[in-house]
Coordinates of C-alpha atoms and ligand atoms in Angstrom, one line a residue:
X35 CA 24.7 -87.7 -39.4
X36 CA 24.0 -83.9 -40.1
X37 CA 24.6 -81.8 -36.9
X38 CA 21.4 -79.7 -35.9
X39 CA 22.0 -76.3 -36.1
X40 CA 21.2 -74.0 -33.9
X41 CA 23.7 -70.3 -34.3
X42 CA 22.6 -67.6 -32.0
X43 CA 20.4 -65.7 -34.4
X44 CA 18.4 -68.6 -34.8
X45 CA 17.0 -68.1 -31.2
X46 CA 14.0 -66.7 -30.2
X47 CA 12.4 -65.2 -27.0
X48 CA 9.5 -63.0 -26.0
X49 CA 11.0 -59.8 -25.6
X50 CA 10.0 -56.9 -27.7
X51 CA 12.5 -56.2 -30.9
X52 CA 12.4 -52.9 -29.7
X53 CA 12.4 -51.6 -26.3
X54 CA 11.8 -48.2 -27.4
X55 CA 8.6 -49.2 -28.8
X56 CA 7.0 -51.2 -25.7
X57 CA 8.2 -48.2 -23.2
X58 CA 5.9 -45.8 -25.8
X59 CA 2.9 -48.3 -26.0
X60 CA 3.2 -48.9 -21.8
X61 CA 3.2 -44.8 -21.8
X62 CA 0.2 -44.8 -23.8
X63 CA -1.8 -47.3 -22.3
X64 CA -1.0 -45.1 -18.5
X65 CA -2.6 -42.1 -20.3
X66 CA -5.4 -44.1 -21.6
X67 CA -6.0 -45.5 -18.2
X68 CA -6.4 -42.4 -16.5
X69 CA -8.5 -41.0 -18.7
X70 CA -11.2 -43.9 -18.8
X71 CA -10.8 -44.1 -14.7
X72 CA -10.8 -40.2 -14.3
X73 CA -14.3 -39.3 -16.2
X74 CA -16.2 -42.3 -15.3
X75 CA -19.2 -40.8 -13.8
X76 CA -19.6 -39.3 -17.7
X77 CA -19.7 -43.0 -18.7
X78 CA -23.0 -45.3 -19.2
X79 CA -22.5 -47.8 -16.1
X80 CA -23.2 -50.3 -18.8
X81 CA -23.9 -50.8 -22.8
X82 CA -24.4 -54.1 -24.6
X83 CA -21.5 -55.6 -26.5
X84 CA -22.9 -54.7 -30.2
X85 CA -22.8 -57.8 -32.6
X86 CA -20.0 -57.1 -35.1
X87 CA -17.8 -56.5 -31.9
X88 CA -18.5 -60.4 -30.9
X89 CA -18.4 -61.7 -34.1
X90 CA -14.7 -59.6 -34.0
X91 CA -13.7 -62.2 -31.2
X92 CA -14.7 -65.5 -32.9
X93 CA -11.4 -65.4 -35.0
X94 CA -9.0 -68.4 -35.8
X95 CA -5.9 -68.7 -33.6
X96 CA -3.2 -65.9 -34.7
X97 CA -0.7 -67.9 -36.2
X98 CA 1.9 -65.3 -36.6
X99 CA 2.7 -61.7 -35.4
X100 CA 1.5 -59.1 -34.9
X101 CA 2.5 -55.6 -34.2
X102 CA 1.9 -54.9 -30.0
X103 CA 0.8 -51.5 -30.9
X104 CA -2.1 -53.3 -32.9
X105 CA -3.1 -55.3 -30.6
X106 CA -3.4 -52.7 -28.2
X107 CA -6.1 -50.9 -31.0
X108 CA -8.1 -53.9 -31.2
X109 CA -8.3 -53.9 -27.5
X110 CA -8.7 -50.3 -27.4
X111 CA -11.6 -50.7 -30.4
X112 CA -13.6 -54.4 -28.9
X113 CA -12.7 -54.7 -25.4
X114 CA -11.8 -51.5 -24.2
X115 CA -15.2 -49.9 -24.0
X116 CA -17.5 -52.3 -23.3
X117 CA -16.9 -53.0 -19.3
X118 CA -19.2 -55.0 -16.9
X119 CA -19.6 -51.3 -15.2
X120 CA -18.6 -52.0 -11.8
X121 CA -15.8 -49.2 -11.8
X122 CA -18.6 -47.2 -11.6
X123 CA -19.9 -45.3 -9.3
X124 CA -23.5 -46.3 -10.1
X125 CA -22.9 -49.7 -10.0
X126 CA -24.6 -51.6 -7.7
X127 CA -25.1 -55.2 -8.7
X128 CA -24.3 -58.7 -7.1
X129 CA -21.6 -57.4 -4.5
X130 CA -18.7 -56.5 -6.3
X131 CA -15.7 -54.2 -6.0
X132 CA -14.5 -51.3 -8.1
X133 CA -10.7 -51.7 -8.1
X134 CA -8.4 -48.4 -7.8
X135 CA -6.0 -46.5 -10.0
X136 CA -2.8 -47.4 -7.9
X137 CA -4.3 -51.1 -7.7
X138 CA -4.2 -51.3 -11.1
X139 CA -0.6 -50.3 -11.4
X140 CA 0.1 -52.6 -8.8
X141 CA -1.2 -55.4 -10.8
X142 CA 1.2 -54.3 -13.7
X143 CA 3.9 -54.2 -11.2
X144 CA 3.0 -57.6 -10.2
X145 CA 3.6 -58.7 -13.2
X146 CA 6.6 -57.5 -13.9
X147 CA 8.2 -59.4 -11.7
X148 CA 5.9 -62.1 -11.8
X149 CA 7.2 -64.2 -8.7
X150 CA 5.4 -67.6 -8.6
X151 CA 4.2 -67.2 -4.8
X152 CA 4.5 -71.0 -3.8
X153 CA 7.9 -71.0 -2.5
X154 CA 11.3 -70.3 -2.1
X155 CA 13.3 -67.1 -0.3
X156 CA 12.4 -63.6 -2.2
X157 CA 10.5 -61.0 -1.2
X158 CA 6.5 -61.7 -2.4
X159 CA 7.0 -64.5 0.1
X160 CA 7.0 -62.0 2.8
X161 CA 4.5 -59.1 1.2
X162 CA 2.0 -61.8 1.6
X163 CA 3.2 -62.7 5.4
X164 CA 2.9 -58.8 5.8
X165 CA -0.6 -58.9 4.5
X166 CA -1.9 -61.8 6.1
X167 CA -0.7 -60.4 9.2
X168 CA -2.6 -57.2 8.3
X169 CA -6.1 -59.2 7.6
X170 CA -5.9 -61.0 10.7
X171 CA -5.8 -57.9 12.6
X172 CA -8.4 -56.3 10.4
X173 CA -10.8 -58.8 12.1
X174 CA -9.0 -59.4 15.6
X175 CA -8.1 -62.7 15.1
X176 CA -5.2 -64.1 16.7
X177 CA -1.8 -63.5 15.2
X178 CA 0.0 -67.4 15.4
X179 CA -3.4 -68.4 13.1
X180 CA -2.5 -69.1 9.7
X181 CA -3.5 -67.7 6.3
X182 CA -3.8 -67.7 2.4
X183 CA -4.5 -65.3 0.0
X184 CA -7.1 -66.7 -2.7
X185 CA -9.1 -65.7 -5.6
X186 CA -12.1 -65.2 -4.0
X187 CA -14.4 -66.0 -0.9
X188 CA -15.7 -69.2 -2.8
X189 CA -11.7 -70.7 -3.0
X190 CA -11.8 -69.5 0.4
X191 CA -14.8 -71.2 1.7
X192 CA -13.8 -74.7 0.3
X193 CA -10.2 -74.4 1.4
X194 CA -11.9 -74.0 5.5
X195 CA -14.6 -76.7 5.0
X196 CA -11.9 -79.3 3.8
X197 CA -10.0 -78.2 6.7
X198 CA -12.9 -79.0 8.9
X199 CA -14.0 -82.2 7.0
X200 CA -10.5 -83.2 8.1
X201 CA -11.1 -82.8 11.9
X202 CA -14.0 -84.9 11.6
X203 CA -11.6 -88.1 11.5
X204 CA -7.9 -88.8 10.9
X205 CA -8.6 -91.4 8.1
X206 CA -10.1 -88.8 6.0
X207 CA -6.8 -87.7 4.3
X208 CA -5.5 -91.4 3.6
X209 CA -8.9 -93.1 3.1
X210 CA -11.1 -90.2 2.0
X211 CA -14.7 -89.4 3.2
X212 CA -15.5 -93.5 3.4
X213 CA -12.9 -93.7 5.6
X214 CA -15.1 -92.1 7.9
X215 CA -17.9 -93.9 10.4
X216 CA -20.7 -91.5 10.1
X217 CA -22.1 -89.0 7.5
X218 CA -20.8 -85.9 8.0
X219 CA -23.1 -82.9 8.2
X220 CA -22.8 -79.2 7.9
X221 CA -25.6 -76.8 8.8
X222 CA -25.9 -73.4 8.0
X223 CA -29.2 -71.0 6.8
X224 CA -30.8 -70.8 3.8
X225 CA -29.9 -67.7 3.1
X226 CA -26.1 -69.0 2.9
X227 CA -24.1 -68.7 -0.8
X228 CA -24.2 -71.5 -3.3
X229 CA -20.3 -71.6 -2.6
X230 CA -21.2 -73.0 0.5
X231 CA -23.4 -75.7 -1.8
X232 CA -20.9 -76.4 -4.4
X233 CA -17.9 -76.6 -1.5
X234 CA -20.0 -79.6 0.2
X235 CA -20.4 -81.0 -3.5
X236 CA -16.3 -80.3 -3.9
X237 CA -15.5 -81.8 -0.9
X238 CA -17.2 -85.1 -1.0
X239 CA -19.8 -84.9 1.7
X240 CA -22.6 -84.2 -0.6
X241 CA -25.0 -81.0 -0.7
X242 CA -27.7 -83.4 0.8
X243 CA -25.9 -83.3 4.3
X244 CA -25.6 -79.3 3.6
X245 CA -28.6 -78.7 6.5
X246 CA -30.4 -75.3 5.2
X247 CA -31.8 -74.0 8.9
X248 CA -34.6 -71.3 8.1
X249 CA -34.4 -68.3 8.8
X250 CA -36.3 -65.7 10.7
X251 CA -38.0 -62.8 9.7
X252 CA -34.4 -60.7 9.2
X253 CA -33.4 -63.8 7.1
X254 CA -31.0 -64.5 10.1
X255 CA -30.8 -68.2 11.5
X256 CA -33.4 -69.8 13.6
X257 CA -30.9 -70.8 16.3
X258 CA -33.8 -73.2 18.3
X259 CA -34.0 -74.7 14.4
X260 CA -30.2 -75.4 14.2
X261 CA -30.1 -77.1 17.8
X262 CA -33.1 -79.2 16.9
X263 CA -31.1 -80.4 13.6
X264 CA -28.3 -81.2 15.2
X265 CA -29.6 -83.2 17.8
X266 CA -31.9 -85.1 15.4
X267 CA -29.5 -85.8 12.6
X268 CA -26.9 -87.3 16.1
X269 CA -29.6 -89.2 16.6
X270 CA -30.2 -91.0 13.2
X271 CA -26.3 -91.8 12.9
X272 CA -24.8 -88.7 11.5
X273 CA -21.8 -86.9 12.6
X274 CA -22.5 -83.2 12.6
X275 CA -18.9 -81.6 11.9
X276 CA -19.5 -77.9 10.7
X277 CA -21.5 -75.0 11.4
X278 CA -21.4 -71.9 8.9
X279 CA -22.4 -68.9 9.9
X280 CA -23.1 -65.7 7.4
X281 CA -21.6 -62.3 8.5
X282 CA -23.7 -60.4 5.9
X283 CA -25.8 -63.1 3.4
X284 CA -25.9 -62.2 -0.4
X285 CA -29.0 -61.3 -0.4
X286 CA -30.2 -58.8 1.8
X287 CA -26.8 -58.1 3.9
X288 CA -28.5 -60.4 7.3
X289 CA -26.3 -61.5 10.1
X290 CA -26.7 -64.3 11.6
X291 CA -26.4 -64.2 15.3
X292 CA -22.8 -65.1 15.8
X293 CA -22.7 -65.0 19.6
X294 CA -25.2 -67.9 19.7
X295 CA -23.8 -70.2 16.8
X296 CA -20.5 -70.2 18.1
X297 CA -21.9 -71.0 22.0
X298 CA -23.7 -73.8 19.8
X299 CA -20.5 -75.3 18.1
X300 CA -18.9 -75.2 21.2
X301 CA -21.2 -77.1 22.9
X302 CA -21.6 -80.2 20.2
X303 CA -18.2 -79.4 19.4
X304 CA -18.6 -78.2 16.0
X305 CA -15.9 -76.2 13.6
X306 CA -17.3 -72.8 13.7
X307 CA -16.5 -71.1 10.2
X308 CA -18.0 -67.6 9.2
X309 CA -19.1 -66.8 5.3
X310 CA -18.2 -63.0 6.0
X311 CA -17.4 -62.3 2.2
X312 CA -17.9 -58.8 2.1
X313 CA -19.8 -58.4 6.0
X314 CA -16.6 -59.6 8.2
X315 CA -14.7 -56.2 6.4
X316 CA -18.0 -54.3 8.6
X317 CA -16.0 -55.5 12.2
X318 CA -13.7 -52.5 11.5
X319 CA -16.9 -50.2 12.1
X320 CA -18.1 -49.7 15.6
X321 CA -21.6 -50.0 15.2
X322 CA -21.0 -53.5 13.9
X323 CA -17.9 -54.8 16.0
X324 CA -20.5 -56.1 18.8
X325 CA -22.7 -58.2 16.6
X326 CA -19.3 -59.4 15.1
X327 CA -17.2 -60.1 18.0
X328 CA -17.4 -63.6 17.8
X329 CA -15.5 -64.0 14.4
X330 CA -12.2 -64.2 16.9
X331 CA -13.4 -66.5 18.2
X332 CA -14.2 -68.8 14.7
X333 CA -12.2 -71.6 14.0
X334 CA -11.8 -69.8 10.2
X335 CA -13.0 -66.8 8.3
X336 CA -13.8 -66.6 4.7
X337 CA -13.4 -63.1 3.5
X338 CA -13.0 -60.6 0.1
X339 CA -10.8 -58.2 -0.6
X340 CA -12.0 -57.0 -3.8
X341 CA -15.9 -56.8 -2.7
X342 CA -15.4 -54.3 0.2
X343 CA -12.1 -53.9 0.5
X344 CA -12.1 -52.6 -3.6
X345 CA -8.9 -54.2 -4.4
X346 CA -8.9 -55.1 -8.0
X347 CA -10.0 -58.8 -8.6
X348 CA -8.8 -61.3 -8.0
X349 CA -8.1 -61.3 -3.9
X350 CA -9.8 -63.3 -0.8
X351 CA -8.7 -64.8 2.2
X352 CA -8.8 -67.6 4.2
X353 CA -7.8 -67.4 7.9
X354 CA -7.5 -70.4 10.0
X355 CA -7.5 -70.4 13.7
X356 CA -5.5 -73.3 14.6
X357 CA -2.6 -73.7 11.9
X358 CA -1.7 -76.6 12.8
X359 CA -4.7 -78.1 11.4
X360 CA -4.8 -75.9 8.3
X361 CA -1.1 -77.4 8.0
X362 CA -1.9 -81.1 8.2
X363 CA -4.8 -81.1 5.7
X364 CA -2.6 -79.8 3.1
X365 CA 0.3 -80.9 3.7
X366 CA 2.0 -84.0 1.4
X367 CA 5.5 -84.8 1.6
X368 CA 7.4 -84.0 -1.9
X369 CA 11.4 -84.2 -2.5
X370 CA 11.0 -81.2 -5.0
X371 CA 9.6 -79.1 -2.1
X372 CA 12.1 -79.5 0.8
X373 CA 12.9 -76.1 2.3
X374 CA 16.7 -76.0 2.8
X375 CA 19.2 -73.5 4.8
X376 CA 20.2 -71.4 2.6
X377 CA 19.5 -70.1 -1.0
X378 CA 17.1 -69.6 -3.0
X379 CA 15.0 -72.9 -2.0
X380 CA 15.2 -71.8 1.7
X381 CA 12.8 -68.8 2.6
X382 CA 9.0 -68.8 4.9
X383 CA 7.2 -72.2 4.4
X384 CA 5.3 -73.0 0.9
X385 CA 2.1 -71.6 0.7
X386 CA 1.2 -74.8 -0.6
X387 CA 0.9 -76.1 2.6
X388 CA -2.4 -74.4 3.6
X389 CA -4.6 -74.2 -0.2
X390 CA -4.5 -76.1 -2.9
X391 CA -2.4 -74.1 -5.1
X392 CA 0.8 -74.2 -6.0
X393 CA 1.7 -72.4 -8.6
X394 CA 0.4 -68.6 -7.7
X395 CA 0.3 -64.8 -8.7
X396 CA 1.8 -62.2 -6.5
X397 CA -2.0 -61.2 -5.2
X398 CA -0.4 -60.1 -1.9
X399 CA 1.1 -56.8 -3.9
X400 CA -2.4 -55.0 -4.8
X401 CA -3.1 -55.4 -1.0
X402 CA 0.2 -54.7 0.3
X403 CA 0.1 -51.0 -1.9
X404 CA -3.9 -50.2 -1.4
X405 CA -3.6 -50.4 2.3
X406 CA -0.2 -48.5 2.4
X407 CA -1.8 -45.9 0.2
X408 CA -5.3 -45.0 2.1
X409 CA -4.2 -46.6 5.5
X410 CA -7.1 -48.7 7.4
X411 CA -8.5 -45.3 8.5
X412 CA -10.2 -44.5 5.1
X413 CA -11.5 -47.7 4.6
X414 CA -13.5 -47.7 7.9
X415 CA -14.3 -44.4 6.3
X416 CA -16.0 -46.2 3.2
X417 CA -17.3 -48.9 4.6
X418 CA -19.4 -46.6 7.2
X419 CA -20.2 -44.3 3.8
X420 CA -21.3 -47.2 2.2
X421 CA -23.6 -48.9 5.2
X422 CA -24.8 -45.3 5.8
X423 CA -25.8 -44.8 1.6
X424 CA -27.6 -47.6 2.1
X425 CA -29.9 -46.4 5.1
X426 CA -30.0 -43.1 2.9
X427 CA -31.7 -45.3 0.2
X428 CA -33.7 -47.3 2.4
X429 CA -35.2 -43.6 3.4
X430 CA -35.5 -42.3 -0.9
X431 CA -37.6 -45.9 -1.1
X432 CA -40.0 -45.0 1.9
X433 CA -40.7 -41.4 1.3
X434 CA -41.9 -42.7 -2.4
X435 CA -45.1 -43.6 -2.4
X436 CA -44.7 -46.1 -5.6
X437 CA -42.0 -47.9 -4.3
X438 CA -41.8 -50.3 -1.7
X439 CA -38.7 -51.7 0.5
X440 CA -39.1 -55.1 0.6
X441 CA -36.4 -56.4 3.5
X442 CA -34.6 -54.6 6.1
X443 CA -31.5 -53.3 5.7
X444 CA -28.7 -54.1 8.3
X445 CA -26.1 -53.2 6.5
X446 CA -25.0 -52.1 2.9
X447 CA -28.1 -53.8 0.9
X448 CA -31.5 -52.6 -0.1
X449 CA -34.0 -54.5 -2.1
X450 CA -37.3 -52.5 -3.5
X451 CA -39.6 -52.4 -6.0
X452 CA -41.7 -50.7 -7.9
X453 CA -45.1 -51.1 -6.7
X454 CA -47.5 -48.2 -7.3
X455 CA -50.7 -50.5 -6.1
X456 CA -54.1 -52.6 -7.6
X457 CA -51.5 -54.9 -9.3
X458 CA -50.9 -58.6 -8.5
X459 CA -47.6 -60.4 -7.5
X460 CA -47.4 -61.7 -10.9
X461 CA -47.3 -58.4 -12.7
X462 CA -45.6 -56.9 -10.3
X463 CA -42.9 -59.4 -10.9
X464 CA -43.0 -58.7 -14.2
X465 CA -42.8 -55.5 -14.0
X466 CA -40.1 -55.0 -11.9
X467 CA -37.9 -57.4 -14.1
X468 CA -38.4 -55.0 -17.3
X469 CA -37.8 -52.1 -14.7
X470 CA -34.5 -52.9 -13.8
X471 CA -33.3 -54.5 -17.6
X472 CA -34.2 -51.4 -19.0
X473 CA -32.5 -49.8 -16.2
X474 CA -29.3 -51.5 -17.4
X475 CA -30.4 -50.4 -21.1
X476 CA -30.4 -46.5 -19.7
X477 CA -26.6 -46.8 -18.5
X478 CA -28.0 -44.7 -15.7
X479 CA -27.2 -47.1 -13.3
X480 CA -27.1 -51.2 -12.4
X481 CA -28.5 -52.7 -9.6
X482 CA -29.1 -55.9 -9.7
X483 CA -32.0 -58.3 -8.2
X484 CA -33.3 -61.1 -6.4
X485 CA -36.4 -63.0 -4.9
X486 CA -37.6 -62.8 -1.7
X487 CA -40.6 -64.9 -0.5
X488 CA -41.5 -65.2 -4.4
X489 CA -41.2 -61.6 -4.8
X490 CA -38.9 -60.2 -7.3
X491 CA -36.8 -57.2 -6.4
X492 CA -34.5 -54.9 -7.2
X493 CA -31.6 -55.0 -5.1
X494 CA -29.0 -52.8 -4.5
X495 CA -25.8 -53.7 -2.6
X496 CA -23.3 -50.9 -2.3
X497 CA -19.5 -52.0 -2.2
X498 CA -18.8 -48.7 -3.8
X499 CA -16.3 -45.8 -3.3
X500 CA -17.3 -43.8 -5.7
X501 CA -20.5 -43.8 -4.6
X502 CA -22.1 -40.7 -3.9
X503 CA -25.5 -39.4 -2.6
X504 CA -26.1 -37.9 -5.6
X505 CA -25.7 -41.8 -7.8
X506 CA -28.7 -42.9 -5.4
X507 CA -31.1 -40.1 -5.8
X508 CA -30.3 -40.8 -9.8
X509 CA -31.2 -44.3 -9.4
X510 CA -34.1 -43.6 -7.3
X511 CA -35.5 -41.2 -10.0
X512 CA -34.7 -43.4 -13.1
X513 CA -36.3 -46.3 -11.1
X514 CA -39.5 -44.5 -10.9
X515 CA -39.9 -42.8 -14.4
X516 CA -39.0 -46.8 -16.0
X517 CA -41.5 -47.5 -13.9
X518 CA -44.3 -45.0 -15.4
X519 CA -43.0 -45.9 -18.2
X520 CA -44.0 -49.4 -18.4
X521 CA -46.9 -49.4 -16.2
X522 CA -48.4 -46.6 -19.2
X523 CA -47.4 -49.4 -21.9
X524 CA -50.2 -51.9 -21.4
X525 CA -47.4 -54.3 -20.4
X526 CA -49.3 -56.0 -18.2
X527 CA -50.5 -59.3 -18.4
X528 CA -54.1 -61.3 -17.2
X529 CA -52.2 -64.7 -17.6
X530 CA -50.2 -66.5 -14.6
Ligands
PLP1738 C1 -19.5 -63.0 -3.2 C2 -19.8 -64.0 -2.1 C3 -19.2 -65.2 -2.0 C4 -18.3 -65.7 -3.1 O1 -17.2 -65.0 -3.2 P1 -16.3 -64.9 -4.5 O2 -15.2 -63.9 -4.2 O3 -17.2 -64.3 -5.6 O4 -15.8 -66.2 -4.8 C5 -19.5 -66.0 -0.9 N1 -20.4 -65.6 0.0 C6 -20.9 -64.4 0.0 C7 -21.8 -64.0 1.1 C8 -20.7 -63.5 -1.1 O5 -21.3 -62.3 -1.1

């Protein structure tokens, strides 16, 4: 029988050939970062990815090498330039987060040492203790709660509901939800995220026992509505288990009145958990700590670091009041995952016992360095800049006598339109959907939009620090003269 051979030079890693060569490219690719980052106001916010450039990334599988210096061109050529836009300071769309320069070496630094962040005894373990600590005082929550970092607030949000689908009975975790007597139902307002949605879907109880309370004329939950609900769907054999409240909805920034859901959940007994994706970050400002006082009191929080906290993606968190119970719905027993007394498989507890994951990046880092940079000061600083752009807006819209502000704005969201009079809803609509896509077109700026009561509108949610007064007077202008523009071009339709 011939012996396999395998000599040394027949073995093959990763590493570069040359180190010279990768220390050159990494150089290069620093310079070319601070360049794009440094002159981005010079930038379009956005341009369309041209054709050849898509057609450029429909190729076969690379079956051999290729230099990393080439690479790094076609990156530079097809990727490099054709960004989402929301680095930029006049980007305003969905609610997203602009990432900073030292986040982004963070990320590189991350990777470098690339620690899988489930378990064992090494030092990621405790950056992300250290951080988790940190967001629980962010929002005064007590310190023995526990804590995960996540990808986002929609990881976040499943990872408390299926803690407090487990509450609802001790059968759940062996038997799953049919181990349970009654339907369990959740109830939060319509405003609420489709995370919420999908997380009931995820979880096994269904969106059909999601219960969407209305909302009021701040978009904030009917409270008298949610009582109602509760006691009706007790009546007819379900088992209410959940309420959700929103600190800051998607929409229009609303908040529901915390004070009165939690005194609500306490008295049926209810898990209290709190959607604050970007609006639990606006506790840290004074004006807001009142209305948000009661998220110590929640039984978890759902939260983003790279909406208003402008980490680089991806970074959420979940915090859970009782860890206990966060524990026991993740925890399984596994021989692989003992913790022992000394080596490299000692160290804090897995991570694994409070999400899903196991396997996971070294997220904590980005937070760990961002918040050791600025210090908490300077982002109480933003966040107030931000909620007080947005009031600044709210005041371009109402001095202009074609535009309309279509909700109120209680924190860091406007929505407005175009509407310069005699024309229907329908055109209006219309209108004001052209408006803003050749908005994008200009790369002046991009909001994004939304419907309210049937309306469409241009909304702008600011989760920006390189937003200046300046970006908004631009958008305001550019909003108007598309406006003009369109209104001039017999766009308008007769048909509905
Ligand atoms: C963005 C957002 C979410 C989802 O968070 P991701 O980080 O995108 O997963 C949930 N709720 C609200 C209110 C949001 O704004």
């Amino acid at each position: 029988m011939e012996k396999t051979k395998t000599t040394t030079e027949q073995e093959i890693d990763l590493d570069p050939q040359d180190w010279n060569t990768i220390r050159e490219l990494g150089h290069q690719i620093i310079e070319d970062m601070v360049d794009y980052l440094k002159d981005l106001d010079d930038q379009p916010v956005w341009k369309g990815v041209p054709a050849d450039v898509k057609e450029n990334l429909k190729q076969a599988m690379p079956q051999g090498p290729s230099d990393p210096n080439a690479v790094y061109q076609e990156f530079k050529k097809n990727i490099f330039p054709y960004p989402k836009g929301n680095i930029h300071p006049r980007f305003f769309g969905w609610v997203e987060g602009n990432g900073t320069a030292l986040g982004a070496l963070s990320e590189l630094l991350a990777s470098v040492m690339n620690p899988n962040v489930g378990i064992g005894e090494h030092s990621a373990m405790y950056v992300e203790r250290q951080v988790l600590d940190w967001c629980k005082q962010l929002l005064g929550y007590p310190s023995d709660s526990s804590g995960i970092l996540l990808s986002g607030a929609s990881m976040a949000n499943i990872t408390a509901l299926l803690v407090a689908r487990n509450t609802a009975s001790d059968a759940i975790k062996a038997g799953g939800v049919d181990a349970t007597d009654g339907k369990l139902t959740a109830y939060c307002s319509s405003e609420t995220h489709n995370c919420i949605v999908k997380a009931m879907e995820v979880i096994g109880l269904g969106h059909n026992q999601l219960r969407e309370i209305p909302v009021d004329e701040r978009y904030q939950m009917k409270t008298d509505a949610l009582k109602e609900q509760i006691i009706r769907d007790q009546q007819e054999g379900y088992t209410p288990f959940c309420i959700i409240g929103n600190a800051g909805t998607v929409n229009t920034g609303a908040i529901d009145p915390m004070d009165e859901l939690l005194t609500i959940a306490r008295e049926f007994d209810l898990w209290f958990h709190v959607d604050g994706a970007f609006g639990a970050l606006a506790k840290m400002v004074p004006a807001y700590e009142d209305k948000l006082r009661s998220l110590e009191q929640a039984d978890s929080i759902a939260f983003d670091l790279h909406k208003w906290m402008y980490m680089p993606y991806e970074v959420g968190c979940v915090l859970v009041r009782n860890a206990e119970i966060h524990r026991a719905a993740f925890t399984t027993e596994a021989d692989y995952l003992t913790a022992h007394d000394r080596g490299l498989a000692a160290g804090p507890e897995t991570f694994s016992h409070f999400g899903m994951e196991l396997s996971r990046g070294f997220k904590a880092l980005k937070v760990w360095m961002s918040l050791k940079e600025h210090g908490i000061e300077k982002y109480r600083k933003l966040i107030t800049q931000n909620i007080t752009q947005a009031s600044y807006l709210g005041s371009l819209v109402k001095e202009n006598p074609n535009l309309e502000l279509m909700a109120g704005i209680p924190m860091n969201i406007v929505c407005y339109r175009f509407n310069p009079g005699q024309l229907d809803g329908f055109n209006l609509n219309r209108l004001n959907k052209e408006l803003l896509m050749r908005l994008h077109e200009s790369g002046v700026a991009a909001p994004t939009y939304t419907f309210l009561e049937g309306q469409y509108v241009i909304r702008v949610s600011i989760t920006n620090h390189r937003t200046k007064q300046k970006d908004l007077i631009k958008l305001i202008e550019t909003s108007v003269a598309i406006g003009e523009d369109v209104l001039g071009e017999a766009f308008l339709s007769e048909e509905e």
